[in-house]
Amino acid sequence: MYCSFNDKNITEVIPYNKMNNLLSFVSNFNGHVWVMEQTKEARFLPSLVQDRVQIGIIFNGNNKYIKKMLNYDILSLDFDENDVKNFISPSYYDRFIKERKNKNDFFTDRESAIIFGIPSIFIEGILVGRKYENNEIILNEIKSLLPNAYICNLDGVIIK
């Protein structure tokens, strides 16, 4: 996010393959301050950016029952603000409510926080990182736990 002197903020998502140009992005900005953070996908899903997270769950979002479960998404503005309080740390609550109402590139509509979880029957596939992709023991364990789900790698190739 680039913050100018007149309090007009501009957000931009920089693709991973353009990160080597980061200095030019920052140097060409004539403003007060810039802030950068990874997308939630890069932090919480297997990715090319990091290898700490090795597993991601893929759901079919077009399933009518999944859509009903979205009624329990505390990130949604439809979820009552007073009920959200029970699920958010008191020290983060005010900031959470503010950010939930003012989505941007840092707090987006690309994620959900369904309070009671999603039953495993709705899991369509598993995304694995590079370490798990090459570990037959782990892949076989995932497949034994979710025999009807496919397993794909970061290239989008189904490997099991």
mmCIF file of C-alpha atoms in Angstrom:
data_model
loop_
_atom_site.group_PDB
_atom_site.id
_atom_site.type_symbol
_atom_site.label_atom_id
_atom_site.label_comp_id
_atom_site.label_asym_id
_atom_site.label_seq_id
_atom_site.Cartn_x
_atom_site.Cartn_y
_atom_site.Cartn_z
ATOM 1 C CA MET A 1 0.000 0.000 0.000
ATOM 2 C CA TYR A 2 1.374 3.373 -0.994
ATOM 3 C CA CYS A 3 0.266 6.219 1.262
ATOM 4 C CA SER A 4 0.482 9.698 -0.167
ATOM 5 C CA PHE A 5 0.671 13.020 1.620
ATOM 6 C CA ASN A 6 -3.019 13.724 1.001
ATOM 7 C CA ASP A 7 -4.115 10.486 2.773
ATOM 8 C CA LYS A 8 -5.069 8.820 -0.482
ATOM 9 C CA ASN A 9 -3.883 5.221 -0.301
ATOM 10 C CA ILE A 10 -3.229 3.031 -3.318
ATOM 11 C CA THR A 11 -2.970 -0.732 -2.971
ATOM 12 C CA GLU A 12 -1.397 -2.992 -5.505
ATOM 13 C CA VAL A 13 -0.747 -6.722 -5.630
ATOM 14 C CA ILE A 14 2.747 -7.446 -6.903
ATOM 15 C CA PRO A 15 2.934 -10.910 -8.529
ATOM 16 C CA TYR A 16 5.600 -13.276 -7.238
ATOM 17 C CA ASN A 17 7.398 -13.275 -10.589
ATOM 18 C CA LYS A 18 7.786 -9.453 -10.345
ATOM 19 C CA MET A 19 9.188 -9.387 -6.799
ATOM 20 C CA ASN A 20 12.712 -8.961 -8.183
ATOM 21 C CA ASN A 21 11.514 -5.500 -9.352
ATOM 22 C CA LEU A 22 10.472 -4.500 -5.812
ATOM 23 C CA LEU A 23 13.013 -1.707 -5.551
ATOM 24 C CA SER A 24 11.642 -0.061 -8.700
ATOM 25 C CA PHE A 25 8.064 -0.262 -7.359
ATOM 26 C CA VAL A 26 9.083 1.490 -4.144
ATOM 27 C CA SER A 27 11.572 3.942 -5.697
ATOM 28 C CA ASN A 28 9.048 5.258 -8.219
ATOM 29 C CA PHE A 29 6.493 6.115 -5.535
ATOM 30 C CA ASN A 30 6.424 9.760 -4.496
ATOM 31 C CA GLY A 31 4.642 9.631 -1.193
ATOM 32 C CA HIS A 32 4.787 9.486 2.542
ATOM 33 C CA VAL A 33 5.049 5.775 3.401
ATOM 34 C CA TRP A 34 4.593 2.342 1.914
ATOM 35 C CA VAL A 35 3.500 -0.869 3.617
ATOM 36 C CA MET A 36 3.924 -4.357 2.285
ATOM 37 C CA GLU A 37 2.670 -7.745 3.381
ATOM 38 C CA GLN A 38 2.116 -11.086 1.743
ATOM 39 C CA THR A 39 -1.329 -12.082 0.573
ATOM 40 C CA LYS A 40 -3.144 -14.482 2.858
ATOM 41 C CA GLU A 41 -2.786 -17.126 0.148
ATOM 42 C CA ALA A 42 1.008 -16.797 0.335
ATOM 43 C CA ARG A 43 0.976 -17.025 4.139
ATOM 44 C CA PHE A 44 -1.582 -19.739 4.781
ATOM 45 C CA LEU A 45 -1.431 -22.000 1.713
ATOM 46 C CA PRO A 46 1.378 -23.957 0.122
ATOM 47 C CA SER A 47 3.153 -21.588 -2.213
ATOM 48 C CA LEU A 48 6.307 -20.788 -4.117
ATOM 49 C CA VAL A 49 7.043 -18.015 -1.607
ATOM 50 C CA GLN A 50 7.459 -20.206 1.489
ATOM 51 C CA ASP A 51 7.646 -23.878 2.402
ATOM 52 C CA ARG A 52 6.379 -23.741 5.998
ATOM 53 C CA VAL A 53 2.822 -24.575 4.926
ATOM 54 C CA GLN A 54 2.611 -27.845 3.020
ATOM 55 C CA ILE A 55 -1.095 -28.570 2.776
ATOM 56 C CA GLY A 56 -4.170 -26.699 1.591
ATOM 57 C CA ILE A 57 -7.741 -27.886 1.299
ATOM 58 C CA ILE A 58 -9.762 -27.416 -1.889
ATOM 59 C CA PHE A 59 -13.542 -27.151 -1.635
ATOM 60 C CA ASN A 60 -16.133 -26.982 -4.390
ATOM 61 C CA GLY A 61 -17.585 -23.538 -3.749
ATOM 62 C CA ASN A 62 -20.528 -24.212 -6.065
ATOM 63 C CA ASN A 63 -21.978 -26.858 -3.746
ATOM 64 C CA LYS A 64 -25.345 -25.648 -2.396
ATOM 65 C CA TYR A 65 -24.550 -26.906 1.113
ATOM 66 C CA ILE A 66 -21.211 -25.095 1.195
ATOM 67 C CA LYS A 67 -23.078 -21.916 0.248
ATOM 68 C CA LYS A 68 -25.379 -22.444 3.253
ATOM 69 C CA MET A 69 -22.362 -22.861 5.522
ATOM 70 C CA LEU A 70 -21.150 -19.421 4.441
ATOM 71 C CA ASN A 71 -23.949 -18.049 6.647
ATOM 72 C CA TYR A 72 -21.568 -18.877 9.509
ATOM 73 C CA ASP A 73 -18.628 -16.905 8.073
ATOM 74 C CA ILE A 74 -17.541 -14.321 10.643
ATOM 75 C CA LEU A 75 -15.712 -12.368 7.928
ATOM 76 C CA SER A 76 -19.024 -11.678 6.208
ATOM 77 C CA LEU A 77 -20.869 -8.459 6.975
ATOM 78 C CA ASP A 78 -24.031 -10.570 7.124
ATOM 79 C CA PHE A 79 -22.760 -12.241 10.293
ATOM 80 C CA ASP A 80 -24.064 -10.224 13.240
ATOM 81 C CA GLU A 81 -21.427 -7.961 14.777
ATOM 82 C CA ASN A 82 -22.498 -8.851 18.327
ATOM 83 C CA ASP A 83 -22.146 -12.582 17.632
ATOM 84 C CA VAL A 84 -18.668 -12.071 16.130
ATOM 85 C CA LYS A 85 -17.492 -10.833 19.527
ATOM 86 C CA ASN A 86 -17.640 -14.398 20.880
ATOM 87 C CA PHE A 87 -15.082 -15.613 18.334
ATOM 88 C CA ILE A 88 -12.527 -12.793 18.208
ATOM 89 C CA SER A 89 -9.883 -11.893 20.758
ATOM 90 C CA PRO A 90 -10.982 -8.779 22.678
ATOM 91 C CA SER A 91 -7.663 -7.088 21.906
ATOM 92 C CA TYR A 92 -8.267 -7.479 18.152
ATOM 93 C CA TYR A 93 -12.055 -7.041 18.029
ATOM 94 C CA ASP A 94 -12.282 -3.297 17.221
ATOM 95 C CA ARG A 95 -9.680 -3.563 14.466
ATOM 96 C CA PHE A 96 -11.346 -6.726 13.109
ATOM 97 C CA ILE A 97 -14.780 -5.062 12.874
ATOM 98 C CA LYS A 98 -13.286 -2.003 11.144
ATOM 99 C CA GLU A 99 -11.272 -4.054 8.639
ATOM 100 C CA ARG A 100 -14.188 -6.407 7.960
ATOM 101 C CA LYS A 101 -16.233 -3.402 6.819
ATOM 102 C CA ASN A 102 -13.441 -1.799 4.747
ATOM 103 C CA LYS A 103 -11.980 -4.625 2.653
ATOM 104 C CA ASN A 104 -8.841 -3.937 0.670
ATOM 105 C CA ASP A 105 -5.908 -5.916 -0.714
ATOM 106 C CA PHE A 106 -4.858 -6.805 2.844
ATOM 107 C CA PHE A 107 -8.265 -7.850 4.228
ATOM 108 C CA THR A 108 -10.161 -9.337 1.314
ATOM 109 C CA ASP A 109 -13.238 -11.308 0.283
ATOM 110 C CA ARG A 110 -10.990 -14.177 -0.856
ATOM 111 C CA GLU A 111 -11.137 -15.990 2.457
ATOM 112 C CA SER A 112 -13.784 -17.219 4.867
ATOM 113 C CA ALA A 113 -13.772 -18.042 8.563
ATOM 114 C CA ILE A 114 -16.614 -20.495 9.013
ATOM 115 C CA ILE A 115 -17.028 -20.864 12.753
ATOM 116 C CA PHE A 116 -18.027 -24.506 12.974
ATOM 117 C CA GLY A 117 -15.739 -25.810 10.223
ATOM 118 C CA ILE A 118 -16.604 -27.694 7.073
ATOM 119 C CA PRO A 119 -17.263 -31.465 7.051
ATOM 120 C CA SER A 120 -14.606 -33.498 5.235
ATOM 121 C CA ILE A 121 -17.187 -34.811 2.761
ATOM 122 C CA PHE A 122 -16.981 -31.401 1.053
ATOM 123 C CA ILE A 123 -13.230 -31.684 0.443
ATOM 124 C CA GLU A 124 -12.672 -32.004 -3.284
ATOM 125 C CA GLY A 125 -8.886 -31.941 -3.315
ATOM 126 C CA ILE A 126 -5.675 -31.278 -1.457
ATOM 127 C CA LEU A 127 -2.969 -28.855 -2.556
ATOM 128 C CA VAL A 128 0.513 -29.860 -1.426
ATOM 129 C CA GLY A 129 3.765 -27.939 -1.293
ATOM 130 C CA ARG A 130 7.083 -29.091 -2.743
ATOM 131 C CA LYS A 131 8.161 -31.067 0.350
ATOM 132 C CA TYR A 132 4.957 -33.118 0.526
ATOM 133 C CA GLU A 133 4.821 -33.510 -3.247
ATOM 134 C CA ASN A 134 7.962 -35.640 -3.081
ATOM 135 C CA ASN A 135 7.065 -37.629 0.048
ATOM 136 C CA GLU A 136 5.187 -40.830 -0.884
ATOM 137 C CA ILE A 137 4.507 -41.696 2.767
ATOM 138 C CA ILE A 138 2.692 -38.406 3.396
ATOM 139 C CA LEU A 139 0.864 -38.553 0.047
ATOM 140 C CA ASN A 140 -0.353 -42.083 0.809
ATOM 141 C CA GLU A 141 -1.485 -41.002 4.290
ATOM 142 C CA ILE A 142 -3.462 -38.080 2.831
ATOM 143 C CA LYS A 143 -5.015 -40.403 0.252
ATOM 144 C CA SER A 144 -5.961 -42.947 2.942
ATOM 145 C CA LEU A 145 -7.661 -40.208 4.994
ATOM 146 C CA LEU A 146 -9.416 -38.685 1.952
ATOM 147 C CA PRO A 147 -9.743 -41.484 -0.631
ATOM 148 C CA ASN A 148 -12.156 -39.530 -2.855
ATOM 149 C CA ALA A 149 -10.076 -36.351 -2.981
ATOM 150 C CA TYR A 150 -7.400 -35.633 -5.560
ATOM 151 C CA ILE A 151 -3.955 -34.367 -4.566
ATOM 152 C CA CYS A 152 -2.319 -31.704 -6.718
ATOM 153 C CA ASN A 153 0.992 -29.878 -6.597
ATOM 154 C CA LEU A 154 1.792 -26.169 -6.907
ATOM 155 C CA ASP A 155 1.872 -26.515 -10.689
ATOM 156 C CA GLY A 156 -1.787 -27.585 -10.641
ATOM 157 C CA VAL A 157 -0.910 -31.133 -11.695
ATOM 158 C CA ILE A 158 -2.911 -33.930 -10.093
ATOM 159 C CA ILE A 159 -0.347 -36.296 -8.601
ATOM 160 C CA LYS A 160 -2.705 -38.776 -6.860
#
